[in-house]
XYZ file of C-alpha atoms in Angstrom:
407
model
C 51.821 53.998 -42.730
C 51.030 56.982 -40.557
C 52.341 57.095 -37.010
C 49.826 57.556 -34.199
C 50.648 61.268 -34.027
C 50.488 61.940 -37.760
C 47.351 59.804 -37.978
C 45.577 61.907 -35.388
C 46.559 65.045 -37.278
C 45.301 63.548 -40.506
C 41.918 62.652 -39.056
C 41.619 66.057 -37.417
C 42.395 67.804 -40.697
C 39.889 65.654 -42.528
C 37.165 66.405 -39.984
C 37.633 70.191 -40.382
C 37.969 70.300 -44.173
C 35.445 72.745 -45.669
C 34.857 70.753 -48.876
C 36.238 68.415 -51.503
C 39.967 68.664 -52.056
C 39.898 69.093 -55.853
C 37.649 68.759 -58.862
C 36.749 65.157 -59.516
C 38.819 64.170 -56.500
C 38.354 62.936 -52.989
C 40.446 62.504 -49.919
C 43.976 61.306 -50.664
C 43.868 57.865 -52.265
C 46.339 56.569 -49.710
C 42.936 56.327 -48.012
C 42.794 58.368 -44.870
C 39.899 56.147 -43.848
C 42.369 53.294 -43.279
C 43.047 54.837 -39.930
C 44.179 52.106 -37.585
C 47.918 51.955 -37.041
C 49.326 48.575 -37.966
C 49.383 46.181 -35.004
C 52.732 45.466 -33.441
C 52.300 41.722 -33.897
C 51.897 42.159 -37.676
C 55.266 43.932 -37.760
C 56.769 41.120 -35.694
C 55.457 38.560 -38.165
C 57.161 40.432 -40.997
C 60.451 40.445 -39.099
C 60.335 36.689 -38.485
C 61.317 36.101 -42.117
C 64.883 37.020 -43.046
C 65.397 37.551 -46.806
C 69.162 37.888 -46.317
C 69.554 34.204 -45.461
C 70.587 32.232 -48.575
C 67.958 29.943 -50.028
C 69.846 26.821 -48.964
C 69.688 27.857 -45.300
C 66.447 29.871 -45.324
C 63.243 28.997 -43.545
C 59.841 29.897 -44.915
C 57.690 32.718 -43.529
C 55.840 31.809 -40.322
C 52.323 30.445 -40.533
C 50.959 33.751 -39.245
C 51.632 35.235 -42.695
C 48.840 32.972 -43.922
C 46.350 33.097 -41.059
C 46.461 36.513 -39.389
C 43.791 39.089 -40.285
C 45.939 42.062 -39.283
C 48.763 40.767 -41.462
C 46.371 40.717 -44.443
C 45.372 44.319 -43.738
C 49.043 45.239 -43.820
C 49.410 43.418 -47.153
C 46.473 45.251 -48.652
C 48.005 48.600 -47.726
C 51.658 47.886 -48.484
C 51.350 45.446 -51.400
C 48.042 45.704 -53.239
C 47.359 49.427 -52.956
C 50.804 50.353 -54.252
C 52.087 49.980 -57.783
C 50.413 48.493 -60.837
C 47.875 45.726 -60.288
C 46.348 43.501 -62.972
C 42.539 43.645 -62.786
C 41.243 42.400 -66.132
C 41.817 42.135 -69.872
C 41.182 44.327 -72.898
C 38.380 42.149 -74.262
C 36.259 43.245 -71.304
C 36.417 46.847 -72.522
C 36.855 46.253 -76.245
C 34.036 48.539 -77.401
C 32.843 52.038 -76.460
C 30.532 51.974 -73.419
C 31.909 48.636 -72.174
C 32.604 48.433 -68.441
C 33.497 45.983 -65.684
C 33.769 46.299 -61.925
C 36.014 44.807 -59.278
C 36.994 44.902 -55.634
C 40.386 44.723 -53.940
C 40.272 44.833 -50.165
C 37.892 47.667 -49.365
C 38.422 49.384 -52.713
C 35.556 49.177 -55.205
C 36.485 50.171 -58.751
C 35.018 50.362 -62.238
C 36.853 50.263 -65.566
C 35.100 51.667 -68.646
C 35.649 52.842 -72.197
C 33.844 56.045 -73.161
C 32.123 56.827 -76.464
C 35.384 58.234 -77.848
C 37.256 55.029 -77.098
C 39.195 56.387 -74.106
C 39.842 54.019 -71.216
C 39.002 55.213 -67.699
C 39.025 53.831 -64.164
C 37.224 55.213 -61.121
C 36.360 54.360 -57.589
C 32.919 52.750 -57.966
C 31.330 54.960 -55.319
C 28.708 57.678 -55.705
C 29.874 61.042 -54.357
C 26.442 61.738 -52.814
C 25.922 59.067 -50.122
C 28.508 56.403 -51.038
C 26.314 53.886 -52.829
C 28.031 51.579 -55.294
C 27.245 52.745 -58.805
C 27.702 49.739 -61.055
C 27.952 46.002 -60.665
C 29.168 43.207 -62.866
C 30.022 44.068 -66.440
C 28.295 45.086 -69.640
C 27.553 48.295 -71.491
C 26.365 51.665 -70.191
C 26.246 55.147 -71.665
C 26.397 56.595 -68.143
C 26.492 55.482 -64.523
C 23.298 56.282 -62.619
C 23.350 55.744 -58.889
C 20.631 53.242 -57.916
C 20.104 55.057 -54.630
C 19.231 58.678 -55.492
C 19.803 58.895 -59.218
C 22.976 60.957 -59.360
C 24.324 60.372 -62.846
C 27.923 60.366 -64.134
C 29.421 60.270 -67.601
C 31.883 57.535 -68.534
C 34.589 60.182 -68.192
C 33.629 60.561 -64.524
C 31.865 63.922 -64.863
C 28.819 64.475 -62.681
C 26.039 65.011 -65.213
C 23.030 65.268 -62.905
C 22.483 65.656 -59.171
C 18.801 65.126 -58.416
C 16.617 67.196 -56.059
C 19.332 69.513 -54.760
C 17.439 72.781 -55.114
C 18.374 75.068 -52.232
C 21.791 73.508 -51.740
C 24.586 75.994 -50.996
C 28.316 75.981 -51.680
C 27.952 73.202 -54.221
C 29.809 72.987 -57.529
C 29.054 69.818 -59.434
C 32.491 70.006 -61.048
C 33.891 69.173 -57.623
C 31.839 65.984 -57.368
C 32.895 63.867 -60.286
C 33.920 60.270 -59.742
C 37.282 59.780 -58.037
C 39.718 58.662 -60.753
C 42.101 55.738 -60.631
C 45.157 55.523 -62.871
C 44.658 52.907 -65.588
C 46.802 51.476 -68.374
C 47.138 48.412 -70.564
C 50.065 46.158 -71.336
C 49.498 43.572 -74.037
C 46.032 42.151 -73.397
C 45.947 43.110 -69.717
C 44.239 46.020 -67.934
C 46.169 47.469 -64.999
C 45.369 50.021 -62.327
C 47.271 51.688 -59.525
C 45.624 53.231 -56.503
C 48.624 55.147 -55.161
C 48.924 57.637 -58.034
C 46.210 60.212 -58.659
C 47.675 61.538 -61.886
C 45.680 60.625 -64.973
C 47.482 62.863 -67.444
C 49.635 61.500 -70.226
C 49.904 58.174 -71.993
C 51.535 55.739 -69.617
C 51.327 52.828 -72.058
C 54.963 53.258 -73.111
C 56.349 52.974 -69.614
C 53.903 50.724 -67.795
C 55.616 47.596 -69.088
C 58.913 48.610 -67.526
C 57.243 49.688 -64.286
C 55.123 46.540 -64.000
C 57.428 43.880 -65.450
C 60.904 45.391 -65.288
C 63.492 43.624 -67.401
C 61.132 40.669 -67.957
C 58.976 42.826 -70.235
C 60.894 41.921 -73.402
C 60.969 38.203 -72.611
C 57.226 38.061 -72.109
C 56.324 40.210 -75.101
C 58.436 38.029 -77.400
C 56.985 34.744 -76.133
C 53.450 35.074 -77.419
C 51.957 37.174 -74.644
C 50.226 39.767 -76.790
C 46.847 41.097 -77.875
C 46.345 38.687 -80.787
C 44.661 35.875 -78.826
C 40.867 36.165 -78.498
C 39.324 35.615 -75.084
C 37.460 32.292 -74.831
C 35.999 32.118 -71.338
C 36.397 32.965 -67.655
C 36.149 30.668 -64.652
C 36.242 31.739 -61.009
C 37.057 29.622 -57.983
C 36.487 30.455 -54.326
C 39.230 28.642 -52.407
C 39.461 28.232 -48.639
C 43.073 29.300 -48.370
C 45.152 32.418 -48.024
C 45.924 33.992 -51.405
C 49.646 33.310 -50.934
C 49.044 29.568 -50.557
C 47.786 29.527 -54.141
C 50.793 31.580 -55.291
C 53.248 29.354 -53.393
C 51.749 26.296 -55.063
C 52.298 27.937 -58.450
C 55.880 28.841 -57.603
C 57.322 25.520 -56.441
C 59.126 24.831 -59.720
C 56.905 21.889 -60.647
C 57.820 20.145 -57.371
C 54.253 18.962 -56.750
C 53.349 18.075 -60.340
C 54.365 14.367 -60.395
C 52.641 13.762 -57.068
C 49.409 15.718 -57.595
C 48.900 16.023 -61.354
C 49.521 12.616 -62.913
C 47.895 13.430 -66.247
C 49.712 16.752 -66.561
C 53.041 15.244 -65.522
C 52.815 12.685 -68.310
C 52.736 15.533 -70.845
C 55.781 17.386 -69.486
C 59.513 16.709 -69.374
C 59.930 17.733 -65.760
C 63.711 17.313 -65.920
C 63.737 20.300 -68.333
C 62.124 22.628 -65.772
C 64.026 25.889 -65.290
C 63.329 29.004 -63.267
C 64.380 32.580 -63.997
C 63.871 35.513 -61.613
C 63.660 39.209 -62.425
C 62.872 42.307 -60.383
C 59.161 41.577 -59.815
C 58.661 38.590 -62.093
C 59.650 34.942 -62.063
C 59.441 32.688 -65.103
C 59.270 28.899 -65.083
C 59.777 27.051 -68.365
C 59.323 23.404 -69.248
C 59.382 21.327 -72.420
C 56.524 19.014 -73.312
C 56.951 15.257 -73.577
C 57.032 13.760 -77.087
C 53.585 12.727 -78.271
C 52.618 10.118 -80.788
C 49.145 11.569 -81.191
C 48.208 13.173 -84.488
C 45.842 15.506 -82.660
C 46.912 19.015 -81.813
C 48.130 18.847 -78.253
C 46.987 21.336 -75.647
C 50.480 21.857 -74.229
C 52.381 22.364 -77.494
C 56.142 21.804 -77.465
C 56.978 23.991 -74.460
C 55.270 25.877 -71.668
C 56.059 29.198 -70.018
C 54.655 30.103 -66.597
C 55.200 33.730 -65.567
C 54.399 35.039 -62.095
C 53.987 38.820 -61.899
C 54.224 40.063 -58.330
C 52.127 40.133 -56.279
C 49.263 37.915 -57.526
C 49.072 37.531 -61.324
C 50.066 34.443 -63.294
C 50.416 34.116 -67.083
C 50.590 30.650 -68.629
C 51.543 30.256 -72.306
C 51.510 26.785 -73.805
C 50.821 25.588 -77.334
C 47.947 27.618 -78.826
C 46.658 28.587 -75.386
C 47.259 31.350 -72.899
C 45.500 31.427 -69.579
C 45.885 33.825 -66.674
C 45.245 33.378 -62.961
C 44.512 36.298 -60.640
C 44.533 35.471 -56.916
C 42.380 38.004 -55.028
C 42.322 37.930 -51.208
C 38.844 37.699 -49.693
C 40.064 37.225 -46.151
C 43.057 35.821 -44.325
C 41.949 32.256 -45.102
C 39.931 32.685 -48.298
C 40.648 33.897 -51.822
C 39.085 34.084 -55.249
C 41.131 32.931 -58.235
C 40.014 34.212 -61.630
C 41.031 32.172 -64.677
C 40.822 33.719 -68.149
C 41.454 31.582 -71.230
C 42.740 32.876 -74.581
C 43.256 30.843 -77.760
C 44.922 31.167 -81.140
C 42.429 32.410 -83.753
C 43.000 29.403 -85.995
C 41.331 27.111 -83.436
C 38.254 29.141 -82.533
C 35.976 26.812 -84.525
C 37.384 23.582 -83.093
C 34.886 23.107 -80.285
C 36.014 19.559 -79.526
C 39.578 20.750 -78.942
C 38.403 23.689 -76.829
C 36.133 21.561 -74.659
C 38.773 18.853 -74.193
C 41.434 21.420 -73.272
C 39.197 23.191 -70.779
C 38.238 19.865 -69.247
C 41.904 18.954 -68.809
C 42.584 22.367 -67.268
C 39.645 22.022 -64.905
C 41.037 18.727 -63.655
C 44.339 20.391 -62.768
C 42.519 23.208 -60.965
C 40.468 20.787 -58.874
C 43.633 18.964 -57.872
C 45.336 22.247 -56.948
C 42.355 23.448 -54.937
C 42.433 20.276 -52.860
C 46.159 20.795 -52.244
C 45.788 24.457 -51.296
C 42.897 23.892 -48.912
C 44.800 21.057 -47.262
C 47.858 23.284 -46.820
C 45.713 26.023 -45.271
C 44.360 23.605 -42.675
C 47.930 22.581 -41.891
C 49.029 26.206 -41.537
C 46.290 26.742 -38.968
C 47.419 23.715 -36.966
C 49.509 24.286 -33.807
C 51.903 21.635 -35.147
C 53.295 23.923 -37.859
C 55.197 27.191 -37.616
C 57.886 27.380 -40.314
C 59.171 25.117 -43.079
C 62.116 24.873 -45.472
C 62.705 25.389 -49.192
C 63.849 22.788 -51.699
C 66.792 24.827 -53.065
C 66.909 23.216 -56.510
C 63.283 23.983 -57.394
C 61.691 26.548 -55.060
C 63.715 29.589 -56.080
C 60.676 31.479 -57.405
C 58.753 30.920 -54.166
C 61.639 32.324 -52.120
C 61.856 35.288 -54.513
C 58.138 35.958 -53.943
C 58.548 35.892 -50.171
C 61.529 38.268 -50.347
C 59.499 40.746 -52.425
C 56.687 40.590 -49.894
C 59.106 41.195 -47.039
C 60.531 44.224 -48.836
C 57.096 45.794 -49.317
C 55.846 44.956 -45.851
C 58.967 46.375 -44.192
C 58.849 49.688 -46.036
């Protein structure tokens, strides 16, 4: 984050720049427009959590981590706009001309596959007068701005700038879409906003950068590209995005109290938690079943949390993912994508029953998370404690956040 002095210099330099910085580029993607220096109280909130204290003696982050708007702005800059971020899956851009859009903080982006099958990502902003170019998802052979008709190829090239006769000092090669680095790992589409380079195939290294030493464990436990996408469900939840993540990371602590039906299908005493550099994995065996029907949970379940906000759940023939996207300091959107073994694609009864069971769990979790958020906003609560035997992954998550927010 720029100091007040360097920030003033940056804004002054930007104001006097004669033109675009490079072909197809824009101002540095560390986003000079994010000009305000971080508030002192946000830094104080970071410092109130001490990751050096052992789990058994540690207290949780203060409630301000979950309620303060300036703290969220700091998170967006230090956490979400640095490093690889999961934004979608390969089935969304399976075919040439497929695209989908998204938003993270104030960053609008579009992912697309061109006619040659190459995957691209760009800031979803027209270089003329800043209109958004695309919305939703679908197929396009080009992106035409709905405002003034400037048109871009799926490789980001400016193809047509309308009604600019008489313009001076203009080279359309300097006004292509601003690129974002994009890659895939398994069935997931990833982007990073802090690296302008688009050269080279990063597919071989993105797994190590994104998942660290957990990459092999996940790739050998059925998290791959072989499972077709079944459906997507989105939930708007009145809680901070971390409340949803904390709920996921409590080592099954809440399951017997909040998810009676789910708890009956799991051997909770078998729950174990593993932590890696930026990943935590929770594993649990399923309870024996006398039913002849194919069970949704299979014989064991694996729940992987990929910092900062992506969750991968592999159980039986299913895989589902959860992406927690902040919409404000007390609101988030959680995107669920469901994938299923090919052998069961025609079993509609099984699919509908499984999705119904999953929906029940989500409704129960939403009620929990919204109740926790109300408690966090109460003057009666400031900090809490960890249950050392089960909440290791939650503490790991908070330590990673502290590391990023302190840098």
